[in-house]
PDB file of C-alpha atoms in Angstrom:
ATOM      1  CA  UNK E  16       0.000   0.000   0.000  1.00 33.00           C
ATOM      2  CA  UNK E  17       1.120   3.527  -0.695  1.00 37.00           C
ATOM      3  CA  UNK E  18       2.121   5.337   2.490  1.00 41.00           C
ATOM      4  CA  UNK E  19       0.157   8.531   1.863  1.00 47.00           C
ATOM      5  CA  UNK E  20      -2.989  10.206   3.101  1.00 47.00           C
ATOM      6  CA  UNK E  21      -5.176   7.591   1.430  1.00 47.00           C
ATOM      7  CA  UNK E  22      -3.670   4.486   3.015  1.00 44.00           C
ATOM      8  CA  UNK E  23      -2.342   3.150   6.269  1.00 43.00           C
ATOM      9  CA  UNK E  24       1.068   2.280   4.873  1.00 47.00           C
ATOM     10  CA  UNK E  25       0.500  -1.422   5.553  1.00 43.00           C
ATOM     11  CA  UNK E  26       2.496  -3.935   3.570  1.00 45.00           C
ATOM     12  CA  UNK E  27       0.608  -5.806   0.878  1.00 43.00           C
ATOM     13  CA  UNK E  28       2.720  -8.882   1.597  1.00 43.00           C
ATOM     14  CA  UNK E  29       1.078 -11.369   3.953  1.00 43.00           C
ATOM     15  CA  UNK E  30       2.481 -13.750   6.545  1.00 41.00           C
ATOM     16  CA  UNK E  31       3.503 -16.253   3.866  1.00 42.00           C
ATOM     17  CA  UNK E  32       5.387 -13.677   1.811  1.00 42.00           C
ATOM     18  CA  UNK E  33       2.784 -13.757  -0.966  1.00 40.00           C
ATOM     19  CA  UNK E  34       1.394 -10.500  -2.319  1.00 39.00           C
ATOM     20  CA  UNK E  35      -2.338 -10.004  -1.851  1.00 38.00           C
ATOM     21  CA  UNK E  36      -4.208  -8.950  -4.977  1.00 38.00           C
ATOM     22  CA  UNK E  37      -7.756  -7.991  -4.035  1.00 40.00           C
ATOM     23  CA  UNK E  38     -10.474  -8.964  -6.523  1.00 39.00           C
ATOM     24  CA  UNK E  39     -14.191  -8.123  -6.523  1.00 41.00           C
ATOM     25  CA  UNK E  40     -15.043 -11.811  -6.038  1.00 38.00           C
ATOM     26  CA  UNK E  41     -12.561 -12.639  -3.295  1.00 45.00           C
ATOM     27  CA  UNK E  42     -12.475  -9.319  -1.451  1.00 44.00           C
ATOM     28  CA  UNK E  43      -9.364  -8.766   0.613  1.00 59.00           C
ATOM     29  CA  UNK E  44      -9.415 -11.051   3.654  1.00 75.00           C
ATOM     30  CA  UNK E  45      -5.680 -10.812   4.444  1.00 82.00           C
ATOM     31  CA  UNK E  46      -5.775  -7.041   3.925  1.00 81.00           C
ATOM     32  CA  UNK E  47      -8.779  -6.702   6.212  1.00 80.00           C
ATOM     33  CA  UNK E  48      -6.955  -8.693   8.859  1.00 84.00           C
ATOM     34  CA  UNK E  49      -3.949  -6.360   8.588  1.00 84.00           C
ATOM     35  CA  UNK E  50      -6.139  -3.275   8.943  1.00 83.00           C
ATOM     36  CA  UNK E  51      -7.989  -4.770  11.914  1.00 85.00           C
ATOM     37  CA  UNK E  52      -4.745  -5.752  13.644  1.00 85.00           C
ATOM     38  CA  UNK E  53      -3.395  -2.236  13.118  1.00 83.00           C
ATOM     39  CA  UNK E  54      -6.518  -0.735  14.663  1.00 83.00           C
ATOM     40  CA  UNK E  55      -6.572  -3.138  17.615  1.00 84.00           C
ATOM     41  CA  UNK E  56      -2.915  -2.479  18.379  1.00 84.00           C
ATOM     42  CA  UNK E  57      -4.199   0.663  20.130  1.00 79.00           C
ATOM     43  CA  UNK E  58      -5.897  -1.447  22.817  1.00 81.00           C
ATOM     44  CA  UNK E  59      -4.254  -2.473  26.085  1.00 79.00           C
ATOM     45  CA  UNK E  60      -4.266  -5.967  27.555  1.00 81.00           C
ATOM     46  CA  UNK E  61      -5.270  -7.837  24.395  1.00 83.00           C
ATOM     47  CA  UNK E  62      -3.263  -9.498  21.636  1.00 87.00           C
ATOM     48  CA  UNK E  63      -4.375  -7.726  18.441  1.00 84.00           C
ATOM     49  CA  UNK E  64      -3.443 -10.637  16.175  1.00 88.00           C
ATOM     50  CA  UNK E  65      -5.497 -13.144  18.182  1.00 88.00           C
ATOM     51  CA  UNK E  66      -8.463 -10.785  18.615  1.00 87.00           C
ATOM     52  CA  UNK E  67      -8.485  -9.930  14.896  1.00 86.00           C
ATOM     53  CA  UNK E  68      -8.329 -13.604  13.927  1.00 87.00           C
ATOM     54  CA  UNK E  69     -11.191 -14.499  16.272  1.00 88.00           C
ATOM     55  CA  UNK E  70     -13.384 -11.624  15.081  1.00 87.00           C
ATOM     56  CA  UNK E  71     -12.882 -12.380  11.395  1.00 87.00           C
ATOM     57  CA  UNK E  72     -13.496 -16.073  11.987  1.00 86.00           C
ATOM     58  CA  UNK E  73     -16.722 -15.245  13.815  1.00 86.00           C
ATOM     59  CA  UNK E  74     -18.106 -12.516  11.531  1.00 84.00           C
ATOM     60  CA  UNK E  75     -16.363 -13.186   8.220  1.00 81.00           C
ATOM     61  CA  UNK E  76     -15.268  -9.655   7.371  1.00 80.00           C
ATOM     62  CA  UNK E  77     -14.906  -6.106   8.667  1.00 80.00           C
ATOM     63  CA  UNK E  78     -18.354  -5.356   7.283  1.00 80.00           C
ATOM     64  CA  UNK E  79     -19.732  -8.378   9.119  1.00 80.00           C
ATOM     65  CA  UNK E  80     -18.236  -7.130  12.391  1.00 83.00           C
ATOM     66  CA  UNK E  81     -19.873  -3.727  11.992  1.00 80.00           C
ATOM     67  CA  UNK E  82     -23.192  -5.286  10.951  1.00 78.00           C
ATOM     68  CA  UNK E  83     -23.320  -7.238  14.219  1.00 81.00           C
ATOM     69  CA  UNK E  84     -21.553  -4.625  16.373  1.00 80.00           C
ATOM     70  CA  UNK E  85     -24.176  -4.919  19.106  1.00 79.00           C
ATOM     71  CA  UNK E  86     -23.205  -8.515  19.835  1.00 81.00           C
ATOM     72  CA  UNK E  87     -19.636  -7.635  20.887  1.00 83.00           C
ATOM     73  CA  UNK E  88     -18.696  -7.988  24.561  1.00 79.00           C
ATOM     74  CA  UNK E  89     -18.794  -4.538  26.193  1.00 73.00           C
ATOM     75  CA  UNK E  90     -16.196  -5.594  28.757  1.00 76.00           C
ATOM     76  CA  UNK E  91     -13.393  -5.912  26.205  1.00 83.00           C
ATOM     77  CA  UNK E  92     -11.238  -2.900  25.171  1.00 84.00           C
ATOM     78  CA  UNK E  93     -11.365  -4.004  21.534  1.00 86.00           C
ATOM     79  CA  UNK E  94     -15.174  -3.875  21.609  1.00 85.00           C
ATOM     80  CA  UNK E  95     -15.176  -0.281  22.887  1.00 83.00           C
ATOM     81  CA  UNK E  96     -12.768   0.723  20.126  1.00 86.00           C
ATOM     82  CA  UNK E  97     -14.731  -0.987  17.368  1.00 86.00           C
ATOM     83  CA  UNK E  98     -18.035   0.442  18.582  1.00 84.00           C
ATOM     84  CA  UNK E  99     -16.536   3.937  18.613  1.00 84.00           C
ATOM     85  CA  UNK E 100     -15.244   3.388  15.087  1.00 82.00           C
ATOM     86  CA  UNK E 101     -18.657   2.139  14.013  1.00 79.00           C
ATOM     87  CA  UNK E 102     -20.365   5.246  15.381  1.00 81.00           C
ATOM     88  CA  UNK E 103     -17.809   7.490  13.699  1.00 82.00           C
ATOM     89  CA  UNK E 104     -18.316   5.863  10.295  1.00 79.00           C
ATOM     90  CA  UNK E 105     -22.090   5.948  10.748  1.00 72.00           C
ATOM     91  CA  UNK E 106     -21.995   9.689  11.484  1.00 76.00           C
ATOM     92  CA  UNK E 107     -19.811  10.392   8.443  1.00 76.00           C
ATOM     93  CA  UNK E 108     -22.029   8.430   6.048  1.00 74.00           C
ATOM     94  CA  UNK E 109     -25.264   9.735   7.570  1.00 75.00           C
ATOM     95  CA  UNK E 110     -24.043  13.326   7.236  1.00 72.00           C
ATOM     96  CA  UNK E 111     -23.349  12.767   3.533  1.00 69.00           C
ATOM     97  CA  UNK E 112     -26.926  11.579   3.041  1.00 71.00           C
ATOM     98  CA  UNK E 113     -28.619  14.248   5.165  1.00 69.00           C
ATOM     99  CA  UNK E 114     -26.939  17.386   3.834  1.00 68.00           C
ATOM    100  CA  UNK E 115     -28.602  17.486   0.404  1.00 70.00           C
ATOM    101  CA  UNK E 116     -31.576  16.037  -1.521  1.00 77.00           C
ATOM    102  CA  UNK E 117     -31.269  12.283  -1.363  1.00 75.00           C
ATOM    103  CA  UNK E 118     -32.102  11.701  -5.022  1.00 70.00           C
ATOM    104  CA  UNK E 119     -29.023  13.656  -6.101  1.00 69.00           C
ATOM    105  CA  UNK E 120     -26.711  11.640  -3.854  1.00 67.00           C
ATOM    106  CA  UNK E 121     -27.233   8.119  -5.132  1.00 74.00           C
ATOM    107  CA  UNK E 122     -23.646   7.054  -4.474  1.00 79.00           C
ATOM    108  CA  UNK E 123     -23.730   8.320  -0.890  1.00 80.00           C
ATOM    109  CA  UNK E 124     -27.063   6.606  -0.267  1.00 83.00           C
ATOM    110  CA  UNK E 125     -25.684   3.292  -1.519  1.00 84.00           C
ATOM    111  CA  UNK E 126     -22.622   3.656   0.720  1.00 83.00           C
ATOM    112  CA  UNK E 127     -24.823   4.459   3.714  1.00 82.00           C
ATOM    113  CA  UNK E 128     -27.118   1.494   3.128  1.00 85.00           C
ATOM    114  CA  UNK E 129     -24.247  -0.880   2.383  1.00 83.00           C
ATOM    115  CA  UNK E 130     -22.702   0.071   5.720  1.00 80.00           C
ATOM    116  CA  UNK E 131     -25.896  -0.143   7.762  1.00 81.00           C
ATOM    117  CA  UNK E 132     -27.361  -3.336   6.297  1.00 83.00           C
ATOM    118  CA  UNK E 133     -25.215  -4.716   3.475  1.00 80.00           C
ATOM    119  CA  UNK E 134     -23.439  -7.280   5.646  1.00 79.00           C
ATOM    120  CA  UNK E 135     -26.369  -8.474   7.757  1.00 82.00           C
ATOM    121  CA  UNK E 136     -26.886 -12.230   7.911  1.00 83.00           C
ATOM    122  CA  UNK E 137     -30.658 -11.861   7.828  1.00 85.00           C
ATOM    123  CA  UNK E 138     -32.958  -9.827   5.625  1.00 89.00           C
ATOM    124  CA  UNK E 139     -33.867  -6.377   6.899  1.00 89.00           C
ATOM    125  CA  UNK E 140     -36.431  -3.923   5.536  1.00 90.00           C
ATOM    126  CA  UNK E 141     -35.840  -0.175   5.842  1.00 91.00           C
ATOM    127  CA  UNK E 142     -37.847   2.833   4.729  1.00 93.00           C
ATOM    128  CA  UNK E 143     -36.172   6.170   4.024  1.00 92.00           C
ATOM    129  CA  UNK E 144     -38.794   8.900   4.449  1.00 93.00           C
ATOM    130  CA  UNK E 145     -38.332  12.156   2.528  1.00 91.00           C
ATOM    131  CA  UNK E 146     -39.756  15.674   2.748  1.00 90.00           C
ATOM    132  CA  UNK E 147     -41.017  17.789  -0.167  1.00 89.00           C
ATOM    133  CA  UNK E 148     -37.417  18.665  -1.087  1.00 87.00           C
ATOM    134  CA  UNK E 149     -36.481  14.976  -1.152  1.00 87.00           C
ATOM    135  CA  UNK E 150     -34.274  15.366   1.915  1.00 87.00           C
ATOM    136  CA  UNK E 151     -34.078  12.500   4.389  1.00 86.00           C
ATOM    137  CA  UNK E 152     -36.403  12.910   7.372  1.00 88.00           C
ATOM    138  CA  UNK E 153     -36.245   9.489   8.989  1.00 88.00           C
ATOM    139  CA  UNK E 154     -34.546   6.130   8.425  1.00 89.00           C
ATOM    140  CA  UNK E 155     -36.779   3.433   9.926  1.00 90.00           C
ATOM    141  CA  UNK E 156     -36.106  -0.283  10.290  1.00 90.00           C
ATOM    142  CA  UNK E 157     -39.468  -1.791   9.394  1.00 89.00           C
ATOM    143  CA  UNK E 158     -38.660  -5.437  10.082  1.00 87.00           C
ATOM    144  CA  UNK E 159     -35.989  -8.100  10.342  1.00 83.00           C
ATOM    145  CA  UNK E 160     -36.552 -11.632   9.167  1.00 78.00           C
ATOM    146  CA  UNK E 161     -34.662 -14.789   8.313  1.00 79.00           C
ATOM    147  CA  UNK E 162     -31.755 -15.412   5.970  1.00 75.00           C
ATOM    148  CA  UNK E 163     -34.133 -15.611   3.009  1.00 74.00           C
ATOM    149  CA  UNK E 164     -37.111 -13.352   3.768  1.00 76.00           C
ATOM    150  CA  UNK E 165     -38.398 -10.503   5.899  1.00 82.00           C
ATOM    151  CA  UNK E 166     -41.984  -9.355   6.469  1.00 83.00           C
ATOM    152  CA  UNK E 167     -43.032  -6.161   4.700  1.00 86.00           C
ATOM    153  CA  UNK E 168     -46.081  -4.520   6.258  1.00 85.00           C
ATOM    154  CA  UNK E 169     -47.743  -2.034   3.906  1.00 89.00           C
ATOM    155  CA  UNK E 170     -49.878  -0.520   6.643  1.00 90.00           C
ATOM    156  CA  UNK E 171     -46.896   0.150   8.945  1.00 90.00           C
ATOM    157  CA  UNK E 172     -44.849   1.708   6.152  1.00 92.00           C
ATOM    158  CA  UNK E 173     -47.662   4.083   5.245  1.00 93.00           C
ATOM    159  CA  UNK E 174     -48.460   4.879   8.884  1.00 93.00           C
ATOM    160  CA  UNK E 175     -44.846   5.862   9.536  1.00 93.00           C
ATOM    161  CA  UNK E 176     -44.876   8.107   6.471  1.00 94.00           C
ATOM    162  CA  UNK E 177     -47.965   9.946   7.720  1.00 93.00           C
ATOM    163  CA  UNK E 178     -46.634  10.162  11.286  1.00 93.00           C
ATOM    164  CA  UNK E 179     -43.399  11.918  10.213  1.00 92.00           C
ATOM    165  CA  UNK E 180     -45.135  14.069   7.590  1.00 94.00           C
ATOM    166  CA  UNK E 181     -43.227  12.581   4.673  1.00 94.00           C
ATOM    167  CA  UNK E 182     -44.235  13.204   1.072  1.00 94.00           C
ATOM    168  CA  UNK E 183     -42.164  10.388  -0.427  1.00 93.00           C
ATOM    169  CA  UNK E 184     -40.083   7.386   0.544  1.00 94.00           C
ATOM    170  CA  UNK E 185     -37.632   4.759  -0.643  1.00 91.00           C
ATOM    171  CA  UNK E 186     -37.929   1.144   0.456  1.00 91.00           C
ATOM    172  CA  UNK E 187     -34.839  -0.996   0.880  1.00 90.00           C
ATOM    173  CA  UNK E 188     -34.102  -4.603   1.771  1.00 89.00           C
ATOM    174  CA  UNK E 189     -31.012  -6.752   1.508  1.00 88.00           C
ATOM    175  CA  UNK E 190     -30.427 -10.272   0.210  1.00 88.00           C
ATOM    176  CA  UNK E 191     -27.858 -12.053   2.423  1.00 86.00           C
ATOM    177  CA  UNK E 192     -27.405 -14.619  -0.353  1.00 83.00           C
ATOM    178  CA  UNK E 193     -25.682 -11.948  -2.443  1.00 82.00           C
ATOM    179  CA  UNK E 194     -28.128 -12.395  -5.331  1.00 85.00           C
ATOM    180  CA  UNK E 195     -29.840  -9.022  -5.973  1.00 84.00           C
ATOM    181  CA  UNK E 196     -32.521 -10.467  -8.279  1.00 88.00           C
ATOM    182  CA  UNK E 197     -35.977  -9.621  -6.858  1.00 88.00           C
ATOM    183  CA  UNK E 198     -38.281 -12.490  -6.049  1.00 87.00           C
ATOM    184  CA  UNK E 199     -41.856 -12.692  -7.317  1.00 89.00           C
ATOM    185  CA  UNK E 200     -42.937 -11.731  -3.793  1.00 88.00           C
ATOM    186  CA  UNK E 201     -40.673  -8.647  -3.881  1.00 89.00           C
ATOM    187  CA  UNK E 202     -42.227  -7.528  -7.163  1.00 91.00           C
ATOM    188  CA  UNK E 203     -45.792  -8.085  -5.980  1.00 91.00           C
ATOM    189  CA  UNK E 204     -45.253  -6.230  -2.702  1.00 90.00           C
ATOM    190  CA  UNK E 205     -43.658  -3.324  -4.581  1.00 90.00           C
ATOM    191  CA  UNK E 206     -46.748  -3.037  -6.766  1.00 92.00           C
ATOM    192  CA  UNK E 207     -49.004  -3.051  -3.705  1.00 91.00           C
ATOM    193  CA  UNK E 208     -46.903  -0.378  -2.011  1.00 92.00           C
ATOM    194  CA  UNK E 209     -46.957   1.855  -5.090  1.00 92.00           C
ATOM    195  CA  UNK E 210     -50.747   1.577  -5.230  1.00 92.00           C
ATOM    196  CA  UNK E 211     -51.167   2.280  -1.501  1.00 92.00           C
ATOM    197  CA  UNK E 212     -48.784   5.248  -1.662  1.00 93.00           C
ATOM    198  CA  UNK E 213     -50.682   6.783  -4.580  1.00 92.00           C
ATOM    199  CA  UNK E 214     -53.945   6.542  -2.642  1.00 92.00           C
ATOM    200  CA  UNK E 215     -52.346   8.543   0.207  1.00 92.00           C
ATOM    201  CA  UNK E 216     -50.711  11.158  -2.054  1.00 93.00           C
ATOM    202  CA  UNK E 217     -47.246   9.734  -1.293  1.00 94.00           C
ATOM    203  CA  UNK E 218     -44.592   8.983  -3.862  1.00 92.00           C
ATOM    204  CA  UNK E 219     -42.510   5.816  -3.770  1.00 92.00           C
ATOM    205  CA  UNK E 220     -39.287   6.799  -5.524  1.00 88.00           C
ATOM    206  CA  UNK E 221     -37.576   3.411  -5.559  1.00 85.00           C
TER     207      UNK E 221
END
């Protein structure tokens, strides 16, 4: 890695002496371990190499750790550090989404959603409620389900929109399988939501 303002200056040579070439399919497991070890070296009383190995074995990736941040043991220094880092990243990404109309910040919205729910092991449904200027008013977790499905309640989604005074919304859910293709159920529910929103003078953007 280049030792400049964009990188940590970590070597891209792993423990075996082999260079790590990250690919979209494989990700960068060894690189993530290096970054995590570097971060955890700031803690006292814990071995950063062992803690990093255990965390990655348990959660699979850095994203997986942040997705399940609430399950970390509060009594461990590493947990306090990771939770603080999680909150910091959340604030940065949330600020990017909240400072301008959401429909003009598609890339920032994707980053925000990928961070908040992209690595969850179960399906989660979120609604992003917007005002008349298409600025984010509220991000609401509607439901969490299993690894393959989550309940989507039309009535609750519409009720929340009316409660916050929204004029439009976006509905989001993840597929832990990694396959983004919508199911027949996804398509049918989307049609029902569009119809219900129109009846209440709401606009479902996406």
